Amino acid sequence: MEKVISDCRKRAIGLNFGEYYYYLAQCYEDINQFGDPNPYFDNFRRMYFYLKSGLLGCADAYTNLASIIENSDTIKNNRERAKAYFKLAYELGSEDGKHNYFLILKQEEYPTCLKLRVTFYGDKIDCDYLSKVIGLVPNTAIYESSRISLYKGSRYGNAQWQYEFDFIATLKLEPLVVLFKEYFGRKIKVLGNYIYDNDLTTRIDILADINYHSIPSYYMDTEFLSLISKLNGSIYYYQEYFDGFEEVFKE
C-alpha cells in the first residue's frame, strides 16, 4: 500500500489531476476502513486530498469530504461545513452530493423527534410487579399482556414489560434521559435485585426520525449508564420514521 500511495502521490503532484488526488484519498480510506497500521495515514491527509481533488473539479471528492466532516463530532460546526461541501458537489454534478444536500435542508426544516424505549424481558418476568415498583404502566401498542411478547418467539423471550417515552420534539437526548433517571433510578436497588434474581434483561432503545445525526451516540451521562448497568441492560441507537414524516421525506 505504501508503494501505491507513493506512486499516486507523485502523479497527483506532478500532473495536478483531480482524479489522482481522489484516488490518493481513497487509498487512505481503505487503510482507515481495514485498520491496516500505516504511518502515512491520518484523517487530515484523507480530507486534504479530497479537498484538493474537489478544487480540481472532482465532484465526488466534495461528497466524500462532506461525509467525513458530517460524521466527525470533533469538527466544529460539522453539519454546516458538510452542507457547504455537499452543495459544491451538487453544483459540480454529483448525484450523491445533491441527495445529501437536500436531505440536510429537510433536516433543518423539521424538528428531531426522539424516543426512548425501555424493555424488560425474560421467562420469569412479572409485569404487574414491575409496574408497581417503577410507577409506570406499559404504554406501547405492541404490548398486550404479561404473556404476550413484542418479539414473540424471538431471542427476547416470550414475556416482557415495555414503556416508551415519546412525542418529545427535541434536538437533545437529555430530556429523555432525565425522565428515565427519574422513574427507574428512584428504586434502582429493588429493581436491580429483581432483574438479576429472575434472570431478566433490559434493552434501552434510542430512536430518532430523519435527523439521526442529532443523536449523540457518544452520550456519556455517568448516572444514566450506571443505571443501565444495574438493570443488566444494553443501549441501542437507530433510526425510525415516525408517523407524519413518511410523506415529507419520501424520495
XYZ file of C-alpha atoms in Angstrom:
251
model
C 0.000 0.000 0.000
C 2.876 2.379 0.744
C 4.207 1.966 -2.806
C 0.743 2.574 -4.284
C 0.374 5.742 -2.224
C 3.858 6.913 -3.161
C 3.256 6.400 -6.902
C -0.149 8.035 -6.755
C 1.228 10.988 -4.810
C 3.929 11.571 -7.439
C 1.376 11.508 -10.260
C -1.080 13.736 -8.420
C 1.505 16.370 -7.581
C 3.299 16.120 -10.926
C 0.219 16.220 -13.162
C -2.071 18.109 -10.770
C -5.076 15.990 -11.813
C -8.098 15.781 -9.525
C -8.552 12.087 -10.277
C -5.149 11.221 -8.850
C -5.787 13.184 -5.671
C -9.154 11.436 -5.391
C -7.529 8.029 -5.758
C -4.898 9.007 -3.197
C -7.620 9.913 -0.705
C -9.312 6.591 -1.469
C -6.115 4.767 -0.534
C -6.222 6.407 2.871
C -9.929 5.493 3.118
C -9.013 1.844 2.578
C -6.308 1.992 5.210
C -8.760 3.530 7.650
C -11.526 1.026 6.868
C -9.440 -2.115 7.147
C -7.334 -0.914 10.042
C -4.013 -1.500 8.332
C -1.379 0.170 10.542
C 0.406 2.613 8.295
C 2.468 5.672 9.256
C 1.177 7.539 6.202
C -2.422 7.515 7.307
C -4.139 10.216 9.261
C -7.538 11.845 8.997
C -6.160 15.208 7.929
C -4.454 13.787 4.824
C -7.583 11.957 3.777
C -9.618 15.158 3.987
C -6.885 17.266 2.399
C -6.627 15.109 -0.711
C -10.403 15.047 -1.163
C -10.403 18.832 -0.880
C -7.562 19.128 -3.397
C -9.396 16.803 -5.776
C -12.602 18.807 -5.389
C -10.816 22.072 -6.115
C -9.621 20.491 -9.358
C -13.201 19.705 -10.384
C -13.909 16.237 -8.975
C -17.493 16.413 -7.679
C -17.492 13.116 -5.787
C -14.432 14.252 -3.846
C -16.502 17.032 -2.290
C -19.222 14.496 -1.466
C -16.772 12.210 0.321
C -15.182 15.124 2.140
C -18.596 16.317 3.304
C -19.479 12.831 4.553
C -16.305 12.656 6.631
C -16.973 16.080 8.138
C -20.645 15.327 8.790
C -19.792 12.200 10.755
C -16.982 13.765 12.744
C -18.019 15.012 16.174
C -14.612 16.625 16.691
C -15.032 19.163 13.875
C -16.648 22.411 14.964
C -19.912 23.236 13.134
C -19.521 19.988 11.223
C -23.091 19.946 9.906
C -22.859 23.432 8.419
C -19.494 22.697 6.841
C -20.717 19.394 5.456
C -23.733 21.113 3.915
C -21.454 23.602 2.153
C -19.349 20.832 0.589
C -22.410 18.786 -0.369
C -23.682 21.894 -2.157
C -20.386 22.250 -4.045
C -20.586 18.584 -5.045
C -24.180 19.058 -6.201
C -23.218 22.106 -8.281
C -20.481 20.061 -9.950
C -22.976 17.340 -10.884
C -22.721 14.768 -8.081
C -25.999 12.905 -7.523
C -24.897 11.796 -4.059
C -23.994 15.377 -3.259
C -27.428 16.522 -4.409
C -29.204 13.894 -2.304
C -27.265 14.706 0.854
C -27.501 18.465 0.411
C -31.294 18.440 0.165
C -31.502 15.874 2.952
C -29.743 18.288 5.299
C -32.080 21.084 4.210
C -35.048 18.881 5.130
C -33.477 18.025 8.448
C -33.101 21.704 9.260
C -36.728 22.390 8.403
C -38.246 19.797 10.729
C -37.515 19.050 14.385
C -35.949 15.849 15.542
C -38.342 13.508 17.306
C -36.614 11.274 19.789
C -37.985 8.260 21.605
C -36.521 6.319 24.490
C -37.960 2.836 24.791
C -37.325 0.618 27.807
C -37.941 -3.114 27.558
C -37.563 -5.778 30.254
C -37.804 -9.355 29.073
C -37.361 -12.864 30.422
C -39.325 -16.006 31.216
C -39.747 -15.157 34.920
C -40.989 -11.616 34.440
C -43.909 -10.281 36.484
C -45.166 -7.226 34.621
C -47.617 -6.176 37.323
C -44.849 -6.159 39.908
C -42.561 -4.117 37.646
C -45.291 -1.559 37.021
C -45.850 -1.203 40.766
C -42.148 -0.744 41.554
C -41.439 1.649 38.673
C -44.693 3.579 38.849
C -45.383 3.267 35.126
C -47.811 1.127 33.154
C -46.626 -0.316 29.812
C -47.837 2.038 27.105
C -46.742 0.688 23.736
C -49.321 -0.503 21.237
C -47.373 -3.695 20.718
C -47.546 -4.567 24.413
C -50.629 -6.694 25.095
C -50.167 -8.596 28.348
C -47.555 -10.188 30.562
C -47.809 -13.354 28.493
C -47.553 -11.855 25.030
C -44.257 -10.553 23.771
C -43.325 -7.760 21.435
C -40.855 -10.182 19.904
C -42.853 -13.369 20.462
C -40.837 -16.444 19.601
C -37.657 -14.425 19.222
C -34.471 -14.344 21.254
C -36.071 -11.749 23.537
C -38.248 -14.329 25.252
C -41.989 -14.803 25.490
C -42.913 -12.180 28.065
C -41.888 -8.619 28.602
C -42.640 -5.204 30.044
C -42.197 -2.170 27.817
C -42.544 1.587 28.213
C -41.805 4.309 25.702
C -41.060 7.967 26.392
C -42.090 9.605 23.136
C -43.799 12.536 21.421
C -40.963 14.786 22.528
C -39.605 17.056 19.808
C -36.084 17.924 20.823
C -32.577 18.189 19.464
C -31.202 16.788 22.702
C -31.248 13.377 24.303
C -31.031 14.882 27.786
C -34.801 15.392 28.437
C -35.460 11.706 27.817
C -32.525 10.647 29.964
C -33.815 12.842 32.801
C -37.210 11.093 32.630
C -35.538 7.698 32.587
C -33.445 8.513 35.660
C -36.477 9.926 37.463
C -38.581 6.776 37.109
C -36.024 3.984 37.022
C -33.493 5.456 39.406
C -35.602 6.034 42.496
C -35.957 2.322 43.319
C -32.926 1.040 41.462
C -31.792 -1.287 44.272
C -35.120 -3.127 44.444
C -35.482 -3.137 40.677
C -31.905 -4.236 40.043
C -32.122 -7.103 42.533
C -35.392 -8.288 40.991
C -33.919 -8.257 37.491
C -30.795 -10.211 38.437
C -32.644 -12.645 40.726
C -35.055 -13.525 37.908
C -32.545 -13.553 35.022
C -34.197 -10.632 33.250
C -32.579 -8.416 30.636
C -33.101 -4.737 29.896
C -32.962 -3.176 26.455
C -32.785 0.600 26.012
C -33.631 1.828 22.508
C -32.929 5.413 21.473
C -34.893 6.112 18.289
C -34.847 9.145 16.031
C -36.588 10.264 12.873
C -34.818 11.633 9.784
C -32.477 13.742 11.947
C -30.494 10.715 13.029
C -27.259 12.706 13.270
C -28.718 14.769 16.089
C -28.484 11.773 18.417
C -25.285 11.966 20.454
C -24.401 8.273 20.385
C -21.386 9.159 22.490
C -23.701 10.394 25.256
C -21.850 9.655 28.483
C -24.080 10.658 31.376
C -22.463 8.531 34.089
C -25.631 8.176 36.179
C -27.602 7.098 33.097
C -25.023 4.483 32.100
C -24.711 3.279 35.692
C -28.470 2.700 35.897
C -28.415 0.721 32.656
C -25.623 -1.465 34.032
C -27.527 -2.088 37.286
C -30.554 -3.104 35.211
C -28.470 -5.653 33.277
C -29.127 -3.581 30.188
C -27.738 -2.640 26.808
C -28.358 0.524 24.815
C -29.062 0.754 21.085
C -29.352 3.722 18.729
C -31.227 3.551 15.451
C -33.458 5.435 13.051
C -37.210 5.211 12.718
C -39.550 7.230 10.521
C -42.324 8.340 12.846
C -45.943 8.963 11.917
C -46.277 12.065 9.801
C -42.742 12.049 8.476
C -43.015 9.372 5.800
C -44.601 11.578 3.156
C -42.400 14.557 3.927
C -39.189 12.639 3.411
C -40.285 10.295 0.640
C -37.729 10.251 -2.187
